[in-house]
Amino acid sequence: TSAQRNRSNAQGKPRNPTLKNEDLKEMLESNKESLKLEAMKRIVGLIAKGKNASELFPAVVKNVASKNIELKKLVYVYLVRYAEEQQDLALLSISTFQRALKDPNQLIRASALRVLSSIRVPIIVPIMMLAIKEAATDLSPYVRKTAAHAIQKLYSLDPDQKEHLIEVIEKLLKDKSTLVAGSVVMAFEEVCPDRIDLIHKNYRKLCNLLVDVEEWGQVVIIHMLTRYARTQFVSPWREEGGIERTIYSFYDSEEERKVEQTRPYIMDPDHRLLLRNTKPLLQSRNTAVVMAVSQLYWHLAPKHELSIITKSLVRLLRSHREVQYVVLQNIATMSIQRKGMFEPFMKSFYVRSTDATHIKTLKLEILTNLANEANISTILREFQTYVKSQDKAFAAATIQAIGRCATNISEVTDTCLNGLVLLLSNRDETVVAESVVVIKKLLQTQPSQHSDIIKHMAKLFDNITVPMARASILWLMGEYCEHVPKIAPDVLRKMAKTFTNEEDIVKLQIVNLAAKLYLTNSKQTKLLTQYILNLGKYDQNYDIRDRTRFIRQLIVPNEKSGALSKYARRILMAPKPAPVLQSAFKDRDRFQLGTLSHTLNSQASGYLELSDWPAVAPDQSVRNVEVVEPVRLPCIFILFYFLKIMLKIESESEENSDDSNKSSSSQSEKSSSESDSEKKKKTLKNKKLQQQKPDSKDRLLLIIMTKYILIHIVLSISTQFFVNCMCSLLHLCVFLACQFDAVSWHVHVSLQASSPVFVPETSHELLHRMTGKGLSAQYRFTRQPCIYGNSMVSLQLTLSNSSDQALENIHISEKSSTGQNIHRFNAIERLEPQASVTVSMGVDFNDSTQAANFQLCTKEDEFSVSIQPAVGELLLPITMSEADFTKEQGKLMGMNESSATITMKPENVSSQSVNRKVVSVANIGVIPSSQENIYRFAGKTVSSGSLVLVSVALKDPDAVITINTEKTVIGSMLLRQFKTALTNSGP
Amino acid sequence: MIHSLFLVNASGDIFLEKHWKSVVSRSVCDYFFEALERATEPENVPPVIPTPHHFLINVLRHRIYFVAVIQSEVPPLFVIEFLHRVVDTFQDYFGVCSEAAIKDNVVVVYELLEEMLDNGFPLATESNILKELIKPPTILRTVVNTITGSTNVGEQLPTGQLSVVPWRRTGVKYTNNEAYFDVVEEIDAIIDKSGSTITAEIQGVIDACVKLTGMPDLTLSFMVNLDISSELNFACCFARQCTVTPVTTVFFSLVAIPVYVKHNISFREGSSQGRFELTLGPKQTMGKAVESVLVSSQLPRGVLNANLSPSQGTYTFDPVTKLLSWDVGKINPQKLPSLKGSVSLQTGASKPDENPTINIQFKIQQLAISGLKVNRLDMYGEKYKPFKGIKYMTKAGKFQVRT
């Protein structure tokens, strides 16, 4: 069956989708890599479908350190998805990522940082911060890019980290890699878009890098630079505000003329740089980049340079439907302000029958914006085709557009009106209704000439059912009742019959019509009006009741009506200004073009306002970057420096002292006479040196390296080519930096911490429920590297409440009696009766078995408790090769070695049982051994990181246990424990 | 930037979801479904939909909606462009981008999406880089993987990721050095009832298939034989090294239209029958044959059925969508293809206002309608002599005839 499963795995399609979670768990816990992978693939399938797979978290998270890279990636996918829901369990995976952050493979470092920063668990914020800071100085630009992405993630997780993150952003902004630029600007936009001062020094670099940045980064940088430029440069549009021309009289002297002349506008060279460097990007294949450059030109370029973006934008119209939609919206806004830009391309906006409705409407909008006296006849001809379109919504929009053209261009008003009247006999209702509404608006401009149109519409009235259209006709009747004195009362009569069945909007207009007719022609309509007002009085809609009451008081004179009724005629029949038909895109230019806010015409969250041009340009010199002059002196300093390093290392290797502080302090004394810049460099390097473990292997490497470098330097000087020397020195510096990092990796590789071989389940009592007044606490050693600090031992605390009332505010008191550094767990606000909670904490035992004493507090009580670590828990397992092991062992002889001979029980002799016994006593790693009867184990102390090497040699029936470590106390204590463990029988 | 992605099929079911930040409940798609319901055609769904807390940006490709969830301000084209890039990548990997293909390869899809975005910001979208990170599934590879237990996932950072020309790997070597260029021109046109051209544009694309060792610089020179009134604008993505498909746009004010259509479509008031006649003919083709001609037309809603007879090729009429399509094939100038017959209207339906628009597709081999010619191709920076080839083709883009 496994072969079958494998086959379905290969297709990536779960053959048996009903497989239960239990089966998946079983598969994940199996030994076979292929089964695990298959299970993970199915789980990812579940996630993709939106099914809940959070139950499997413990089983999945175990595989986080898998060797199989695909399996690992799938676990990452899972982890990122569910870590937020299972925070405590997610913490178990952190150490794996911390380790991977040091991996020599940049892809692994980067992906570790990606996943670590994607785990949205607030408790790991400090770890993330540390990892980001470290990755920001990584040699690989890809890792630095990932660090820039991580900044945003950390910021959204914990906005309090803002200040620290800004520091990292500042550092990354200086980065010269094109890979990093886009991502760090994105982080800048998200975290601190107002810190424009961080950009100054990097402005020119960003402009120059822009062409080589990846396309997505380009979009972000261009948008940011648009905002930047609007705050730093003066407007290039000044000449358009009002052309100031002074007429010089013949007698004016030369000087006077100079004074009078307005200062000509000179563009800041940095402003020009931005425009020049973005221009080639108009030819990008990425439509977002083209749009970004277009909006930059729109907002920043002098008006006469705008024409270059036109063609690029029109080219985008050949792209996908959605791209067309956004581009057309932006063109619509542009075309209102600058018709000339797009007029030559008018035909590109002609509607095709295959366009989507929203594309059609936008094209219509643009065509209407572009209409002028010269092209209106062409546009109207085109509109005639659109009116006949099968898409009735579009036809209605066209009628609106015709109305707009008619009001904007007075020459064609009559033509348009005639055309619209023809449409009144159209068979489609929406078309007719829309025509009526538009005609109504047009008639308001010159009603007297068009009484026959009003008559015509009155005739049509019975056939029109669209409420808006009916209301419009009624309004026209009322407003111009003097032009149609015979028809209007008749219409009112008809309406009185149907009043109760009309829509609200129509009813209101009926009331209006009645009122107006009452005032002008009360003889014929008095009774009708009263009838209608009575109907309106009892209408269901309160607006209509309200209006009726108001109108009655206004027009029907009675003793109660005050002075107002005298003015009724003037109020109701006042000449009304014609409505202005405007483009829906009129006010869109308040938003930066190309933004989401512009597309929606409402401010989206996170929208950054584009500021107005400053009246006076801010200081230009802020953008100046000091160019580092190549000086001769540093060359010699560096030479000195290398010599010193070499001396130091060699002396160290002779002294064999483990006190690196001493040598470094003597070092700084020596250097006090030297120049400042040199000192800075040196301390930096010294720091690096201090980080190196005083490990002979590293020393050897360093010596070899330094000698190699020295030879190079001497060679380059002796050849007398000074320039050559400078070059090679620079190279060497880079090389050296690389090597230092390589060494630090190497150190980690050789002393690589590994995951614990065995984690004991036994927990120890911390507080009994009797002494704790119901609160009981147990602790156990998780044997994982502690996430709170490198020198801490990680502990898991289980608190339970066995009393019958809830306990509140359980925490560890601030004062520690024994002076150990303790990372407290976050206070537990409330623990219900019979409930228990597991928390994790870290204690720095300082490599001693001295108990850590502290106060466990509840709201009411304090309990003194102490944790006594077994010596084996003060270690962390490491892996190394067998050769390394014997070499290290050779160095730790004499005082540092303790051994004992014991007699083994026969049942303990097997390799399995020896291994099990040893790893259960101490948290150390198993070293593969080539000799059959010798078992080797290695670990390091948690606080100081000293090596602890254990070997067990079996010589039937005896066994020799040897422990080599600098920490002799730990060594002898361990020995005692191993002795008892290996001589006792039982598991 | 991009928070989440939902894939919705034609029947309105979400069949895949992916989140790059905190999980957004799929109920956010309800706003999208509302818009979908309101839209009369699938294409009419607005690309940007605001909801109370999020914004939905969607693209429709291959009858699948790709709905991205956005929480704050971002250039909408950024998202749209990215979504199209996702579709292109799927197509590249699976051959087709269909619901079935995505469901079958859900793990690869997930791995791809994971690489393409980090925290909602694009990380690797270049197919060259992606293919090094995640190898496309092929039958051979799946078999090998099953036997050897190796995976589709690369362990090293692709070299392209670090270079300024991300589309090209470093140290490329070919045994045959060759460079082929296809000059493909598309005509977009609207022809009115009387046969006169309302608008016409030519867009040219130069498809390059270049297999050259190393990093040579290529220069392509063109010979343009145009009227003064015509205007030529090159928009290329040559970006220093010519290695991938550049896009060229050419705007012309005078465009030679290679085909003409004679049509007579009429409906009479009161009658349930309408007349339908179409004849196609070549025009200004410089002696080249017009091939693969396909005529399609959306007939008015009132049409019940069509009873037509083509002089060549086959025609189909879908009574549900009212779509008429006629596969003509090659136009023979001696015997012009025609489609004649009658269409029946629904009883009681009134005469349609508008006659249907006719969309035409065609191809003409060995002709660049704009008159553009590639003069020569020069290569610098490498020593060998490449084999060069050039091909021309003209085809119809959005070619519409109003009747």
Short mmCIF file of C-alpha atoms in Angstrom, two decimals, chain A residues 262-407:
data_model
loop_
_atom_site.label_atom_id
_atom_site.label_comp_id
_atom_site.label_asym_id
_atom_site.label_seq_id
_atom_site.Cartn_x
_atom_site.Cartn_y
_atom_site.Cartn_z
CA THR A 262 10.44 87.66 -12.41
CA ARG A 263 13.11 85.22 -11.55
CA PRO A 264 13.05 82.49 -14.18
CA TYR A 265 12.32 79.04 -12.90
CA ILE A 266 15.35 76.80 -12.71
CA MET A 267 14.69 73.19 -11.93
CA ASP A 268 16.63 71.65 -9.10
CA PRO A 269 19.12 69.20 -10.65
CA ASP A 270 17.85 66.51 -8.29
CA HIS A 271 14.32 67.07 -9.54
CA ARG A 272 15.60 66.70 -13.07
CA LEU A 273 17.52 63.58 -12.11
CA LEU A 274 14.34 61.91 -10.93
CA LEU A 275 12.44 62.77 -14.09
CA ARG A 276 15.30 61.67 -16.30
CA ASN A 277 15.87 58.38 -14.56
CA THR A 278 12.23 57.35 -14.46
CA LYS A 279 11.54 58.10 -18.11
CA PRO A 280 12.99 54.86 -19.56
CA LEU A 281 10.73 52.90 -17.21
CA LEU A 282 7.74 54.03 -19.25
CA GLN A 283 8.72 51.17 -21.52
CA SER A 284 8.55 48.56 -18.80
CA ARG A 285 6.51 45.46 -19.48
CA ASN A 286 5.00 45.79 -16.01
CA THR A 287 1.88 47.91 -16.28
CA ALA A 288 2.13 48.99 -12.64
CA VAL A 289 5.55 50.50 -13.33
CA VAL A 290 4.27 52.39 -16.36
CA MET A 291 1.38 53.74 -14.33
CA ALA A 292 3.71 54.70 -11.49
CA VAL A 293 5.98 56.67 -13.81
CA SER A 294 2.97 58.29 -15.45
CA GLN A 295 1.62 59.53 -12.14
CA LEU A 296 5.10 60.74 -11.22
CA TYR A 297 5.25 62.81 -14.37
CA TRP A 298 1.72 64.04 -13.82
CA HIS A 299 2.50 65.23 -10.33
CA LEU A 300 6.07 66.42 -10.82
CA ALA A 301 6.94 67.22 -14.40
CA PRO A 302 6.56 70.60 -16.10
CA LYS A 303 3.32 70.59 -18.05
CA HIS A 304 4.98 70.68 -21.44
CA GLU A 305 6.79 67.41 -20.74
CA LEU A 306 3.62 65.51 -19.96
CA SER A 307 2.97 64.39 -23.50
CA ILE A 308 5.47 61.53 -23.26
CA ILE A 309 3.28 59.61 -20.86
CA THR A 310 0.26 59.72 -23.14
CA LYS A 311 1.44 57.07 -25.55
CA SER A 312 2.55 54.75 -22.80
CA LEU A 313 -0.83 54.96 -21.13
CA VAL A 314 -2.66 54.38 -24.37
CA ARG A 315 -0.43 51.36 -24.97
CA LEU A 316 -1.61 49.91 -21.66
CA LEU A 317 -5.15 49.86 -23.03
CA ARG A 318 -4.19 46.80 -25.02
CA SER A 319 -3.59 44.91 -21.83
CA HIS A 320 -6.03 42.92 -19.72
CA ARG A 321 -9.53 44.12 -18.90
CA GLU A 322 -8.68 44.97 -15.30
CA VAL A 323 -5.61 46.94 -16.32
CA GLN A 324 -7.72 48.87 -18.81
CA TYR A 325 -10.18 49.70 -16.06
CA VAL A 326 -7.60 51.30 -13.79
CA VAL A 327 -5.74 53.06 -16.59
CA LEU A 328 -8.95 54.46 -18.05
CA GLN A 329 -9.91 55.86 -14.67
CA ASN A 330 -6.63 57.67 -14.44
CA ILE A 331 -6.91 58.93 -18.00
CA ALA A 332 -10.42 60.19 -17.18
CA THR A 333 -9.05 62.30 -14.35
CA MET A 334 -6.19 63.58 -16.48
CA SER A 335 -8.42 64.34 -19.44
CA ILE A 336 -10.54 66.75 -17.40
CA GLN A 337 -7.58 68.94 -16.64
CA ARG A 338 -5.64 68.51 -19.84
CA LYS A 339 -7.79 67.70 -22.85
CA GLY A 340 -4.92 68.26 -25.22
CA MET A 341 -2.94 65.33 -23.89
CA PHE A 342 -5.30 62.65 -25.11
CA GLU A 343 -7.16 64.34 -27.93
CA PRO A 344 -4.88 62.90 -30.65
CA PHE A 345 -5.69 59.45 -29.31
CA MET A 346 -9.43 59.98 -29.15
CA LYS A 347 -10.09 57.01 -31.40
CA SER A 348 -8.36 54.69 -28.98
CA PHE A 349 -11.26 55.31 -26.64
CA TYR A 350 -13.94 54.25 -29.07
CA VAL A 351 -16.08 51.58 -27.55
CA ARG A 352 -16.04 48.04 -28.88
CA SER A 353 -19.05 45.82 -28.50
CA THR A 354 -16.91 43.26 -26.69
CA ASP A 355 -15.82 45.65 -23.92
CA ALA A 356 -17.13 45.09 -20.41
CA THR A 357 -19.75 47.56 -19.22
CA HIS A 358 -17.50 49.40 -16.79
CA ILE A 359 -14.87 49.79 -19.51
CA LYS A 360 -17.50 51.17 -21.87
CA THR A 361 -18.70 53.72 -19.32
CA LEU A 362 -15.17 54.89 -18.64
CA LYS A 363 -14.41 55.27 -22.33
CA LEU A 364 -17.61 57.25 -22.68
CA GLU A 365 -16.54 59.47 -19.82
CA ILE A 366 -13.19 60.16 -21.47
CA LEU A 367 -14.76 60.84 -24.87
CA THR A 368 -17.11 63.33 -23.22
CA ASN A 369 -14.20 65.00 -21.48
CA LEU A 370 -12.33 65.28 -24.75
CA ALA A 371 -15.25 66.77 -26.66
CA ASN A 372 -14.73 70.29 -28.01
CA GLU A 373 -16.09 72.39 -30.86
CA ALA A 374 -13.75 70.80 -33.36
CA ASN A 375 -14.41 67.16 -32.67
CA ILE A 376 -17.95 67.20 -31.30
CA SER A 377 -19.55 66.14 -34.57
CA THR A 378 -17.33 63.05 -34.77
CA ILE A 379 -18.05 62.19 -31.17
CA LEU A 380 -21.79 62.64 -31.55
CA ARG A 381 -21.78 60.39 -34.59
CA GLU A 382 -19.99 57.78 -32.53
CA PHE A 383 -22.49 58.26 -29.69
CA GLN A 384 -25.35 57.59 -32.07
CA THR A 385 -24.02 54.08 -32.53
CA TYR A 386 -23.73 53.60 -28.78
CA VAL A 387 -27.28 54.68 -28.09
CA LYS A 388 -28.45 51.74 -30.19
CA SER A 389 -26.34 49.34 -28.18
CA GLN A 390 -27.93 46.18 -26.85
CA ASP A 391 -26.39 46.95 -23.49
CA LYS A 392 -29.14 49.25 -22.21
CA ALA A 393 -27.22 50.49 -19.19
CA PHE A 394 -24.54 51.65 -21.56
CA ALA A 395 -27.09 53.27 -23.86
CA ALA A 396 -28.48 55.20 -20.87
CA ALA A 397 -24.97 56.35 -19.94
CA THR A 398 -24.50 57.54 -23.51
CA ILE A 399 -27.60 59.69 -23.24
CA GLN A 400 -26.18 61.29 -20.12
CA ALA A 401 -22.96 61.91 -22.01
CA ILE A 402 -24.84 63.55 -24.86
CA GLY A 403 -26.52 65.80 -22.31
CA ARG A 404 -23.16 66.83 -20.95
CA CYS A 405 -21.79 67.58 -24.38
CA ALA A 406 -24.88 69.65 -25.12
CA THR A 407 -24.48 71.86 -22.06
#
